[in-house]
Amino acid sequence: MNVHGVRPGDSVLMIGSGNIGLIVSYQLLQAGVRVAAVVEAMPTIGGYAVHASKIRRLGIPIMTRHTIKEAYGKEQVEGAIVWELDDNWTGIPGTEKDLKVDVVCLATGLTPLGELLWQAGAEMAYIPELGGFVPLYDESMETTKKGVFVAGDVAGIEEASTAMAAGRMAGLSAARSLGKVPDADYARLRDEIAGELEGLRSGPAGAKILSGIAKMRAMVRSVETRGLAKTSDPGDTGSKSEKAVGA
């Protein structure tokens, strides 16, 4: 819709109340599409309160502890049945609601897009805590492919503020590798950014991310032990051409 300017339908059921589900619901309203409801299996809304409040003020119900039971229709979606979930994540008979919609939009999670890193030859690993396949990278955000730094969702699905801080770390490290940042300045700025990342990753959500990063760093050490870390192309002439990959 945002790219081609084509409305996906006339009435949408949004599955997922994370920031993307909430923001896209608002964008659909702006495009003249009716949003019948936002359905969330968790007991609380996943996105920021500011986004949830905005669509609630416009009359869109956010149904927590609910999920979709079925979608129906002949040639296309004509409606969907949602129902309430109990404490065991099982649908409760008798709580079904029939919503007349012609689109069911799934906003239930993101996946890192690491195709360029696969092609570059960086070591990749499947780490569920980080959202899927991610490159192995060290504290400086450099991958096992020398000169290739990463930041953003490609390094693991996190919030935008964390992605921006990781981007500064990757940029700082790339600049230092080119001799553009004195060691003293690098150490000071690195510690500042590391402290910011530590604060952003505090709390229950951050614990999951940190668990994934710890798992990934253990894999990095394993690669280094095998002598494969930070490999260069066979035809590398030693030129200082650095690359950075972001979300």
Coordinates of C-alpha atoms in Angstrom, one line a residue:
M1 CA 0.0 0.0 0.0
N2 CA 2.7 2.5 0.9
V3 CA 4.9 1.5 -2.1
H4 CA 2.3 1.2 -4.9
G5 CA -0.6 3.2 -3.5
V6 CA -3.0 0.3 -3.8
R7 CA -5.5 -0.4 -1.1
P8 CA -5.4 -4.1 -0.1
G9 CA -9.2 -4.2 0.6
D10 CA -12.1 -2.4 2.2
S11 CA -12.1 -3.9 5.7
V12 CA -9.1 -5.4 7.6
L13 CA -8.6 -7.6 10.6
M14 CA -5.2 -7.0 12.1
I15 CA -3.5 -9.9 13.9
G16 CA -0.8 -8.6 16.3
S17 CA -0.7 -5.5 18.5
G18 CA 3.0 -4.8 18.2
N19 CA 4.1 -1.4 16.9
I20 CA 3.9 -2.5 13.3
G21 CA 0.4 -3.8 13.7
L22 CA -0.7 -0.6 15.4
I23 CA 1.0 1.8 13.0
V24 CA -0.2 -0.1 9.9
S25 CA -3.7 0.0 11.3
Y26 CA -3.5 3.7 11.5
Q27 CA -2.1 4.0 8.0
L28 CA -5.0 1.8 6.7
L29 CA -7.5 4.2 8.3
Q30 CA -5.7 7.1 6.6
A31 CA -6.1 5.3 3.3
G32 CA -9.8 4.9 3.8
V33 CA -9.8 1.3 4.8
R34 CA -11.9 0.1 7.7
V35 CA -10.1 -1.7 10.5
A36 CA -12.5 -4.1 12.2
A37 CA -10.3 -4.9 15.1
V38 CA -6.7 -5.6 16.2
V39 CA -6.4 -9.0 17.8
E40 CA -3.6 -9.9 20.3
A41 CA -3.1 -13.3 21.9
M42 CA -1.1 -11.8 24.8
P43 CA -2.9 -10.3 27.8
T44 CA -1.3 -6.9 27.1
I45 CA -0.7 -4.8 24.0
G46 CA 2.7 -5.4 22.5
G47 CA 3.4 -1.9 21.1
Y48 CA 3.8 1.6 22.5
A49 CA 0.8 3.1 24.3
V50 CA 1.0 6.2 22.1
H51 CA 0.2 4.1 19.0
A52 CA -2.5 2.1 20.7
S53 CA -4.2 5.1 22.1
K54 CA -4.3 6.8 18.7
I55 CA -6.2 4.0 17.0
R56 CA -8.4 3.4 20.0
R57 CA -9.5 7.1 19.8
L58 CA -10.5 6.4 16.2
G59 CA -12.8 3.6 17.3
I60 CA -10.7 0.5 16.6
P61 CA -11.0 -2.1 19.3
I62 CA -7.9 -3.9 20.5
M63 CA -8.9 -7.4 21.6
T64 CA -6.2 -8.8 23.9
R65 CA -6.3 -12.5 24.9
H66 CA -7.9 -13.2 21.5
T67 CA -6.8 -15.0 18.3
I68 CA -8.2 -15.8 15.0
K69 CA -10.1 -19.2 14.8
E70 CA -10.8 -19.2 11.1
A71 CA -11.1 -17.1 8.0
Y72 CA -13.8 -17.9 5.5
G73 CA -15.0 -17.0 2.0
K74 CA -15.4 -18.5 -1.5
E75 CA -13.2 -16.6 -4.0
Q76 CA -11.6 -14.4 -1.4
V77 CA -11.8 -13.6 2.3
E78 CA -15.3 -12.6 3.3
G79 CA -14.9 -12.7 7.1
A80 CA -13.1 -14.1 10.1
I81 CA -14.0 -15.7 13.4
V82 CA -12.0 -14.6 16.4
W83 CA -12.3 -16.0 19.9
E84 CA -11.0 -15.5 23.4
L85 CA -8.1 -17.6 24.8
D86 CA -7.8 -19.1 28.3
D87 CA -4.7 -19.4 30.4
N88 CA -3.6 -22.4 28.4
W89 CA -3.8 -20.5 25.1
T90 CA -6.8 -22.5 24.1
G91 CA -9.8 -21.0 22.5
I92 CA -12.9 -20.7 24.7
P93 CA -16.1 -22.1 23.0
G94 CA -18.9 -19.6 23.1
T95 CA -16.7 -16.5 22.8
E96 CA -16.5 -16.5 19.0
K97 CA -17.1 -13.2 17.2
D98 CA -17.8 -13.0 13.5
L99 CA -16.1 -10.0 11.8
K100 CA -16.9 -9.1 8.2
V101 CA -13.6 -8.4 6.6
D102 CA -12.0 -9.0 3.2
V103 CA -8.4 -8.8 4.4
V104 CA -6.6 -10.5 7.3
C105 CA -3.2 -8.8 7.9
L106 CA -0.6 -10.7 10.0
A107 CA 1.7 -8.5 12.0
T108 CA 3.1 -11.2 14.2
G109 CA 6.9 -10.7 14.0
L110 CA 9.9 -9.7 11.9
T111 CA 12.7 -11.7 10.4
P112 CA 16.2 -10.5 9.7
L113 CA 17.0 -10.1 6.0
G114 CA 20.5 -11.3 5.6
E115 CA 20.7 -12.2 1.9
L116 CA 23.5 -9.8 1.2
L117 CA 25.5 -11.3 4.1
W118 CA 25.0 -14.8 2.8
Q119 CA 26.3 -13.7 -0.6
A120 CA 29.3 -11.9 1.0
G121 CA 30.3 -15.1 2.7
A122 CA 29.7 -14.1 6.3
E123 CA 29.2 -16.9 8.8
M124 CA 25.5 -17.2 9.6
A125 CA 23.6 -19.0 12.3
Y126 CA 19.9 -19.6 13.3
I127 CA 19.3 -18.0 16.6
P128 CA 15.6 -17.8 17.6
E129 CA 16.2 -15.2 20.3
L130 CA 17.4 -12.8 17.6
G131 CA 14.6 -13.6 15.2
G132 CA 16.1 -16.1 12.8
F133 CA 19.3 -16.4 10.7
V134 CA 21.8 -13.7 11.7
P135 CA 25.4 -13.1 10.9
L136 CA 28.0 -13.9 13.6
Y137 CA 29.6 -10.6 14.7
D138 CA 31.9 -9.4 17.5
E139 CA 31.5 -6.5 20.0
S140 CA 32.6 -4.1 17.3
M141 CA 29.7 -5.3 15.1
E142 CA 32.2 -6.7 12.6
T143 CA 31.1 -10.0 11.0
T144 CA 33.4 -12.9 10.2
K145 CA 33.8 -11.3 6.8
K146 CA 36.6 -8.8 7.4
G147 CA 35.5 -5.2 6.8
V148 CA 31.8 -6.0 6.8
F149 CA 29.9 -4.5 9.8
V150 CA 26.2 -4.9 10.7
A151 CA 23.5 -3.1 12.6
G152 CA 19.8 -3.0 12.8
D153 CA 17.3 -5.8 12.3
V154 CA 19.8 -7.8 10.2
A155 CA 21.8 -8.3 13.4
G156 CA 18.8 -9.3 15.4
I157 CA 15.2 -8.0 15.8
E158 CA 15.2 -5.2 18.4
E159 CA 13.7 -1.8 18.9
A160 CA 14.6 1.2 16.7
S161 CA 16.5 2.9 19.5
T162 CA 18.7 -0.1 19.9
A163 CA 19.3 -0.4 16.2
M164 CA 20.4 3.3 16.1
A165 CA 22.9 2.7 18.9
A166 CA 24.2 -0.4 17.3
G167 CA 24.6 1.5 14.1
R168 CA 26.8 4.1 15.8
M169 CA 28.9 1.3 17.2
A170 CA 29.3 -0.2 13.7
G171 CA 30.1 3.1 12.2
L172 CA 32.6 3.9 14.9
S173 CA 34.3 0.6 14.5
A174 CA 34.5 0.9 10.7
A175 CA 36.0 4.4 11.0
R176 CA 38.6 3.1 13.4
S177 CA 39.5 0.2 11.1
L178 CA 40.3 2.8 8.5
G179 CA 42.5 4.8 10.9
K180 CA 40.0 7.6 11.1
V181 CA 39.5 7.5 14.9
P182 CA 42.3 7.7 17.5
D183 CA 42.4 4.8 19.9
A184 CA 41.7 7.0 22.9
D185 CA 38.6 8.5 21.3
Y186 CA 37.5 5.1 20.1
A187 CA 37.7 3.6 23.6
R188 CA 35.7 6.4 25.1
L189 CA 33.0 6.4 22.5
R190 CA 32.8 2.6 22.4
D191 CA 32.2 2.5 26.2
E192 CA 29.5 5.2 25.9
I193 CA 27.6 3.3 23.2
A194 CA 28.1 0.0 25.0
G195 CA 26.6 1.6 28.2
E196 CA 23.6 2.9 26.1
L197 CA 23.0 -0.6 24.6
E198 CA 23.1 -2.1 28.1
G199 CA 20.5 0.2 29.3
L200 CA 18.2 -0.3 26.3
R201 CA 18.4 -4.1 26.7
S202 CA 17.5 -4.1 30.4
G203 CA 14.3 -5.7 31.4
P204 CA 12.5 -8.9 30.4
A205 CA 12.5 -8.2 26.6
G206 CA 16.2 -7.4 26.8
A207 CA 17.0 -10.6 28.6
K208 CA 15.9 -12.6 25.6
I209 CA 18.0 -10.5 23.3
L210 CA 21.1 -10.8 25.6
S211 CA 20.6 -14.6 25.7
G212 CA 20.7 -14.7 21.9
I213 CA 23.7 -12.5 21.7
A214 CA 25.6 -14.7 24.2
K215 CA 24.7 -17.7 22.1
M216 CA 25.9 -15.9 19.0
R217 CA 29.2 -14.8 20.6
A218 CA 29.9 -18.4 21.7
M219 CA 29.6 -19.3 18.0
V220 CA 32.0 -16.5 17.1
R221 CA 34.6 -18.0 19.5
S222 CA 34.1 -21.4 17.9
V223 CA 34.7 -19.9 14.5
E224 CA 37.8 -18.2 15.7
T225 CA 39.0 -21.4 17.1
R226 CA 38.7 -23.0 13.7
G227 CA 40.7 -20.2 12.2
L228 CA 37.9 -18.9 10.0
A229 CA 37.1 -15.6 11.7
K230 CA 37.3 -12.4 9.6
T231 CA 38.3 -14.1 6.4
S232 CA 39.1 -12.1 3.3
D233 CA 38.5 -12.8 -0.3
P234 CA 41.3 -14.9 -1.9
G235 CA 42.0 -12.0 -4.3
D236 CA 42.0 -9.3 -1.6
T237 CA 44.8 -6.8 -2.2
G238 CA 44.6 -5.4 1.3
S239 CA 42.7 -2.2 0.2
K240 CA 40.8 -0.5 3.0
S241 CA 37.3 -0.7 1.5
E242 CA 34.9 -1.1 4.3
K243 CA 31.3 -2.1 4.0
A244 CA 28.4 -1.7 6.4
V245 CA 25.1 -3.5 6.2
G246 CA 22.0 -2.3 8.1
A247 CA 18.3 -3.1 8.4

